[in-house]
Amino acid sequence: MVKAKVVSIKKLSVRPLMGYVLVLPSEAESRTASGIILPESAQEKPAQGKVIAVGDDMVMENGKVLMAPVKVGDRVVYKKWGGDEIKVEGVEYKLVKFDDLMAILE
């Protein structure tokens, strides 16, 4: 089971641009199902988290508008190698393209 980080959401100094969402990744499991404690270097980073901010809808080359597929507060799964890690005010986030989002967790 992946644990979610708890942070207070305040006005951030970063706003995703068109076609991107800002995701707060869930914390990696620090223990296996059988109870073995994993060192940080062995913990697999989860490819899911909570949407903190959403960029503007994206205008495609053909002129059609691709609306943001998620909203703030959604829990999402994104491609394992998708997104770029950024650190804002000491907290690590992922900037993920709309195309790299795979599912909304309910």
mmCIF file with all atom_site columns, C-alpha atoms in Angstrom:
data_model
loop_
_atom_site.group_PDB
_atom_site.id
_atom_site.type_symbol
_atom_site.label_atom_id
_atom_site.label_alt_id
_atom_site.label_comp_id
_atom_site.label_asym_id
_atom_site.label_entity_id
_atom_site.label_seq_id
_atom_site.pdbx_PDB_ins_code
_atom_site.Cartn_x
_atom_site.Cartn_y
_atom_site.Cartn_z
_atom_site.occupancy
_atom_site.B_iso_or_equiv
_atom_site.pdbx_formal_charge
_atom_site.auth_seq_id
_atom_site.auth_comp_id
_atom_site.auth_asym_id
_atom_site.auth_atom_id
_atom_site.pdbx_PDB_model_num
ATOM 1   C CA . MET A 1 1   ? 0.000   0.000  0.000   1.00 0.00 ? 1   MET A CA 1
ATOM 2   C CA . VAL A 1 2   ? 1.364   3.417  -0.937  1.00 0.00 ? 2   VAL A CA 1
ATOM 3   C CA . LYS A 1 3   ? 1.163   6.098  1.722   1.00 0.00 ? 3   LYS A CA 1
ATOM 4   C CA . ALA A 1 4   ? 0.289   9.668  0.799   1.00 0.00 ? 4   ALA A CA 1
ATOM 5   C CA . LYS A 1 5   ? 2.306   12.566 2.105   1.00 0.00 ? 5   LYS A CA 1
ATOM 6   C CA . VAL A 1 6   ? 0.390   15.097 4.135   1.00 0.00 ? 6   VAL A CA 1
ATOM 7   C CA . VAL A 1 7   ? 1.297   18.693 3.381   1.00 0.00 ? 7   VAL A CA 1
ATOM 8   C CA . SER A 1 8   ? -0.531  21.905 3.949   1.00 0.00 ? 8   SER A CA 1
ATOM 9   C CA . ILE A 1 9   ? -1.540  23.366 0.629   1.00 0.00 ? 9   ILE A CA 1
ATOM 10  C CA . LYS A 1 10  ? -0.733  27.015 0.457   1.00 0.00 ? 10  LYS A CA 1
ATOM 11  C CA . LYS A 1 11  ? -0.055  29.399 -2.382  1.00 0.00 ? 11  LYS A CA 1
ATOM 12  C CA . LEU A 1 12  ? 2.884   27.805 -4.190  1.00 0.00 ? 12  LEU A CA 1
ATOM 13  C CA . SER A 1 13  ? 5.513   29.771 -6.037  1.00 0.00 ? 13  SER A CA 1
ATOM 14  C CA . VAL A 1 14  ? 5.128   27.526 -9.090  1.00 0.00 ? 14  VAL A CA 1
ATOM 15  C CA . ARG A 1 15  ? 2.289   27.266 -11.597 1.00 0.00 ? 15  ARG A CA 1
ATOM 16  C CA . PRO A 1 16  ? 2.327   24.605 -14.324 1.00 0.00 ? 16  PRO A CA 1
ATOM 17  C CA . LEU A 1 17  ? 2.091   25.849 -17.888 1.00 0.00 ? 17  LEU A CA 1
ATOM 18  C CA . MET A 1 18  ? -0.184  24.635 -20.657 1.00 0.00 ? 18  MET A CA 1
ATOM 19  C CA . GLY A 1 19  ? -0.355  20.844 -20.845 1.00 0.00 ? 19  GLY A CA 1
ATOM 20  C CA . TYR A 1 20  ? 1.246   20.098 -17.462 1.00 0.00 ? 20  TYR A CA 1
ATOM 21  C CA . VAL A 1 21  ? 0.077   19.190 -13.958 1.00 0.00 ? 21  VAL A CA 1
ATOM 22  C CA . LEU A 1 22  ? 1.967   19.510 -10.676 1.00 0.00 ? 22  LEU A CA 1
ATOM 23  C CA . VAL A 1 23  ? 1.794   16.258 -8.693  1.00 0.00 ? 23  VAL A CA 1
ATOM 24  C CA . LEU A 1 24  ? 2.841   15.569 -5.107  1.00 0.00 ? 24  LEU A CA 1
ATOM 25  C CA . PRO A 1 25  ? 4.136   11.976 -5.356  1.00 0.00 ? 25  PRO A CA 1
ATOM 26  C CA . SER A 1 26  ? 3.050   9.409  -2.772  1.00 0.00 ? 26  SER A CA 1
ATOM 27  C CA . GLU A 1 27  ? 5.762   8.129  -0.448  1.00 0.00 ? 27  GLU A CA 1
ATOM 28  C CA . ALA A 1 28  ? 7.532   4.903  -1.362  1.00 0.00 ? 28  ALA A CA 1
ATOM 29  C CA . GLU A 1 29  ? 6.931   1.812  0.745   1.00 0.00 ? 29  GLU A CA 1
ATOM 30  C CA . SER A 1 30  ? 9.638   1.473  3.384   1.00 0.00 ? 30  SER A CA 1
ATOM 31  C CA . ARG A 1 31  ? 8.686   -2.088 4.314   1.00 0.00 ? 31  ARG A CA 1
ATOM 32  C CA . THR A 1 32  ? 7.816   -5.205 2.298   1.00 0.00 ? 32  THR A CA 1
ATOM 33  C CA . ALA A 1 33  ? 4.578   -7.152 2.777   1.00 0.00 ? 33  ALA A CA 1
ATOM 34  C CA . SER A 1 34  ? 6.514   -9.659 4.907   1.00 0.00 ? 34  SER A CA 1
ATOM 35  C CA . GLY A 1 35  ? 7.831   -6.868 7.161   1.00 0.00 ? 35  GLY A CA 1
ATOM 36  C CA . ILE A 1 36  ? 11.377  -6.450 5.838   1.00 0.00 ? 36  ILE A CA 1
ATOM 37  C CA . ILE A 1 37  ? 12.527  -2.836 6.147   1.00 0.00 ? 37  ILE A CA 1
ATOM 38  C CA . LEU A 1 38  ? 13.923  -1.495 2.876   1.00 0.00 ? 38  LEU A CA 1
ATOM 39  C CA . PRO A 1 39  ? 16.795  0.984  2.760   1.00 0.00 ? 39  PRO A CA 1
ATOM 40  C CA . GLU A 1 40  ? 15.945  4.209  0.965   1.00 0.00 ? 40  GLU A CA 1
ATOM 41  C CA . SER A 1 41  ? 18.126  3.220  -2.007  1.00 0.00 ? 41  SER A CA 1
ATOM 42  C CA . ALA A 1 42  ? 16.008  0.069  -2.542  1.00 0.00 ? 42  ALA A CA 1
ATOM 43  C CA . GLN A 1 43  ? 12.623  1.766  -2.282  1.00 0.00 ? 43  GLN A CA 1
ATOM 44  C CA . GLU A 1 44  ? 10.876  2.011  -5.627  1.00 0.00 ? 44  GLU A CA 1
ATOM 45  C CA . LYS A 1 45  ? 9.419   5.437  -6.258  1.00 0.00 ? 45  LYS A CA 1
ATOM 46  C CA . PRO A 1 46  ? 5.682   5.156  -6.847  1.00 0.00 ? 46  PRO A CA 1
ATOM 47  C CA . ALA A 1 47  ? 4.273   6.563  -10.064 1.00 0.00 ? 47  ALA A CA 1
ATOM 48  C CA . GLN A 1 48  ? 1.214   8.041  -8.393  1.00 0.00 ? 48  GLN A CA 1
ATOM 49  C CA . GLY A 1 49  ? 0.292   11.025 -6.318  1.00 0.00 ? 49  GLY A CA 1
ATOM 50  C CA . LYS A 1 50  ? -2.062  13.937 -5.702  1.00 0.00 ? 50  LYS A CA 1
ATOM 51  C CA . VAL A 1 51  ? -2.642  16.731 -8.226  1.00 0.00 ? 51  VAL A CA 1
ATOM 52  C CA . ILE A 1 52  ? -1.669  20.037 -6.602  1.00 0.00 ? 52  ILE A CA 1
ATOM 53  C CA . ALA A 1 53  ? -2.034  22.384 -9.602  1.00 0.00 ? 53  ALA A CA 1
ATOM 54  C CA . VAL A 1 54  ? -3.200  22.110 -13.218 1.00 0.00 ? 54  VAL A CA 1
ATOM 55  C CA . GLY A 1 55  ? -1.889  24.074 -16.185 1.00 0.00 ? 55  GLY A CA 1
ATOM 56  C CA . ASP A 1 56  ? -4.106  25.602 -18.850 1.00 0.00 ? 56  ASP A CA 1
ATOM 57  C CA . ASP A 1 57  ? -5.827  23.495 -21.493 1.00 0.00 ? 57  ASP A CA 1
ATOM 58  C CA . MET A 1 58  ? -3.505  22.677 -24.394 1.00 0.00 ? 58  MET A CA 1
ATOM 59  C CA . VAL A 1 59  ? -4.028  23.911 -27.963 1.00 0.00 ? 59  VAL A CA 1
ATOM 60  C CA . MET A 1 60  ? -3.069  21.186 -30.450 1.00 0.00 ? 60  MET A CA 1
ATOM 61  C CA . GLU A 1 61  ? -1.329  21.812 -33.792 1.00 0.00 ? 61  GLU A CA 1
ATOM 62  C CA . ASN A 1 62  ? -4.652  21.319 -35.595 1.00 0.00 ? 62  ASN A CA 1
ATOM 63  C CA . GLY A 1 63  ? -6.235  24.075 -33.481 1.00 0.00 ? 63  GLY A CA 1
ATOM 64  C CA . LYS A 1 64  ? -8.327  21.761 -31.312 1.00 0.00 ? 64  LYS A CA 1
ATOM 65  C CA . VAL A 1 65  ? -8.225  22.249 -27.552 1.00 0.00 ? 65  VAL A CA 1
ATOM 66  C CA . LEU A 1 66  ? -7.144  19.380 -25.291 1.00 0.00 ? 66  LEU A CA 1
ATOM 67  C CA . MET A 1 67  ? -8.811  20.028 -21.947 1.00 0.00 ? 67  MET A CA 1
ATOM 68  C CA . ALA A 1 68  ? -7.010  19.163 -18.721 1.00 0.00 ? 68  ALA A CA 1
ATOM 69  C CA . PRO A 1 69  ? -7.959  15.546 -17.925 1.00 0.00 ? 69  PRO A CA 1
ATOM 70  C CA . VAL A 1 70  ? -7.673  16.034 -14.146 1.00 0.00 ? 70  VAL A CA 1
ATOM 71  C CA . LYS A 1 71  ? -8.479  18.591 -11.473 1.00 0.00 ? 71  LYS A CA 1
ATOM 72  C CA . VAL A 1 72  ? -6.757  19.702 -8.284  1.00 0.00 ? 72  VAL A CA 1
ATOM 73  C CA . GLY A 1 73  ? -7.155  17.049 -5.593  1.00 0.00 ? 73  GLY A CA 1
ATOM 74  C CA . ASP A 1 74  ? -7.364  14.057 -7.956  1.00 0.00 ? 74  ASP A CA 1
ATOM 75  C CA . ARG A 1 75  ? -5.120  11.097 -7.160  1.00 0.00 ? 75  ARG A CA 1
ATOM 76  C CA . VAL A 1 76  ? -3.437  10.011 -10.369 1.00 0.00 ? 76  VAL A CA 1
ATOM 77  C CA . VAL A 1 77  ? -1.160  7.339  -11.799 1.00 0.00 ? 77  VAL A CA 1
ATOM 78  C CA . TYR A 1 78  ? 1.455   8.540  -14.279 1.00 0.00 ? 78  TYR A CA 1
ATOM 79  C CA . LYS A 1 79  ? 4.072   6.799  -16.415 1.00 0.00 ? 79  LYS A CA 1
ATOM 80  C CA . LYS A 1 80  ? 6.921   5.466  -14.314 1.00 0.00 ? 80  LYS A CA 1
ATOM 81  C CA . TRP A 1 81  ? 9.543   7.559  -16.103 1.00 0.00 ? 81  TRP A CA 1
ATOM 82  C CA . GLY A 1 82  ? 7.146   10.408 -16.871 1.00 0.00 ? 82  GLY A CA 1
ATOM 83  C CA . GLY A 1 83  ? 7.435   13.887 -15.479 1.00 0.00 ? 83  GLY A CA 1
ATOM 84  C CA . ASP A 1 84  ? 10.279  16.011 -14.215 1.00 0.00 ? 84  ASP A CA 1
ATOM 85  C CA . GLU A 1 85  ? 11.178  16.273 -10.542 1.00 0.00 ? 85  GLU A CA 1
ATOM 86  C CA . ILE A 1 86  ? 11.284  19.760 -9.066  1.00 0.00 ? 86  ILE A CA 1
ATOM 87  C CA . LYS A 1 87  ? 11.794  20.946 -5.514  1.00 0.00 ? 87  LYS A CA 1
ATOM 88  C CA . VAL A 1 88  ? 9.701   23.867 -4.270  1.00 0.00 ? 88  VAL A CA 1
ATOM 89  C CA . GLU A 1 89  ? 10.144  25.202 -0.750  1.00 0.00 ? 89  GLU A CA 1
ATOM 90  C CA . GLY A 1 90  ? 11.820  21.949 0.319   1.00 0.00 ? 90  GLY A CA 1
ATOM 91  C CA . VAL A 1 91  ? 9.081   19.660 -1.053  1.00 0.00 ? 91  VAL A CA 1
ATOM 92  C CA . GLU A 1 92  ? 9.648   17.400 -4.082  1.00 0.00 ? 92  GLU A CA 1
ATOM 93  C CA . TYR A 1 93  ? 6.994   17.482 -6.805  1.00 0.00 ? 93  TYR A CA 1
ATOM 94  C CA . LYS A 1 94  ? 6.644   16.075 -10.314 1.00 0.00 ? 94  LYS A CA 1
ATOM 95  C CA . LEU A 1 95  ? 5.686   18.179 -13.329 1.00 0.00 ? 95  LEU A CA 1
ATOM 96  C CA . VAL A 1 96  ? 3.803   15.691 -15.514 1.00 0.00 ? 96  VAL A CA 1
ATOM 97  C CA . LYS A 1 97  ? 2.529   16.175 -19.079 1.00 0.00 ? 97  LYS A CA 1
ATOM 98  C CA . PHE A 1 98  ? -1.144  15.474 -19.737 1.00 0.00 ? 98  PHE A CA 1
ATOM 99  C CA . ASP A 1 99  ? 0.020   12.668 -22.086 1.00 0.00 ? 99  ASP A CA 1
ATOM 100 C CA . ASP A 1 100 ? 1.939   10.947 -19.269 1.00 0.00 ? 100 ASP A CA 1
ATOM 101 C CA . LEU A 1 101 ? -1.141  10.620 -17.023 1.00 0.00 ? 101 LEU A CA 1
ATOM 102 C CA . MET A 1 102 ? -2.556  7.097  -17.120 1.00 0.00 ? 102 MET A CA 1
ATOM 103 C CA . ALA A 1 103 ? -5.422  6.910  -14.603 1.00 0.00 ? 103 ALA A CA 1
ATOM 104 C CA . ILE A 1 104 ? -7.386  8.687  -11.895 1.00 0.00 ? 104 ILE A CA 1
ATOM 105 C CA . LEU A 1 105 ? -7.639  6.699  -8.651  1.00 0.00 ? 105 LEU A CA 1
ATOM 106 C CA . GLU A 1 106 ? -11.039 6.765  -6.992  1.00 0.00 ? 106 GLU A CA 1
#
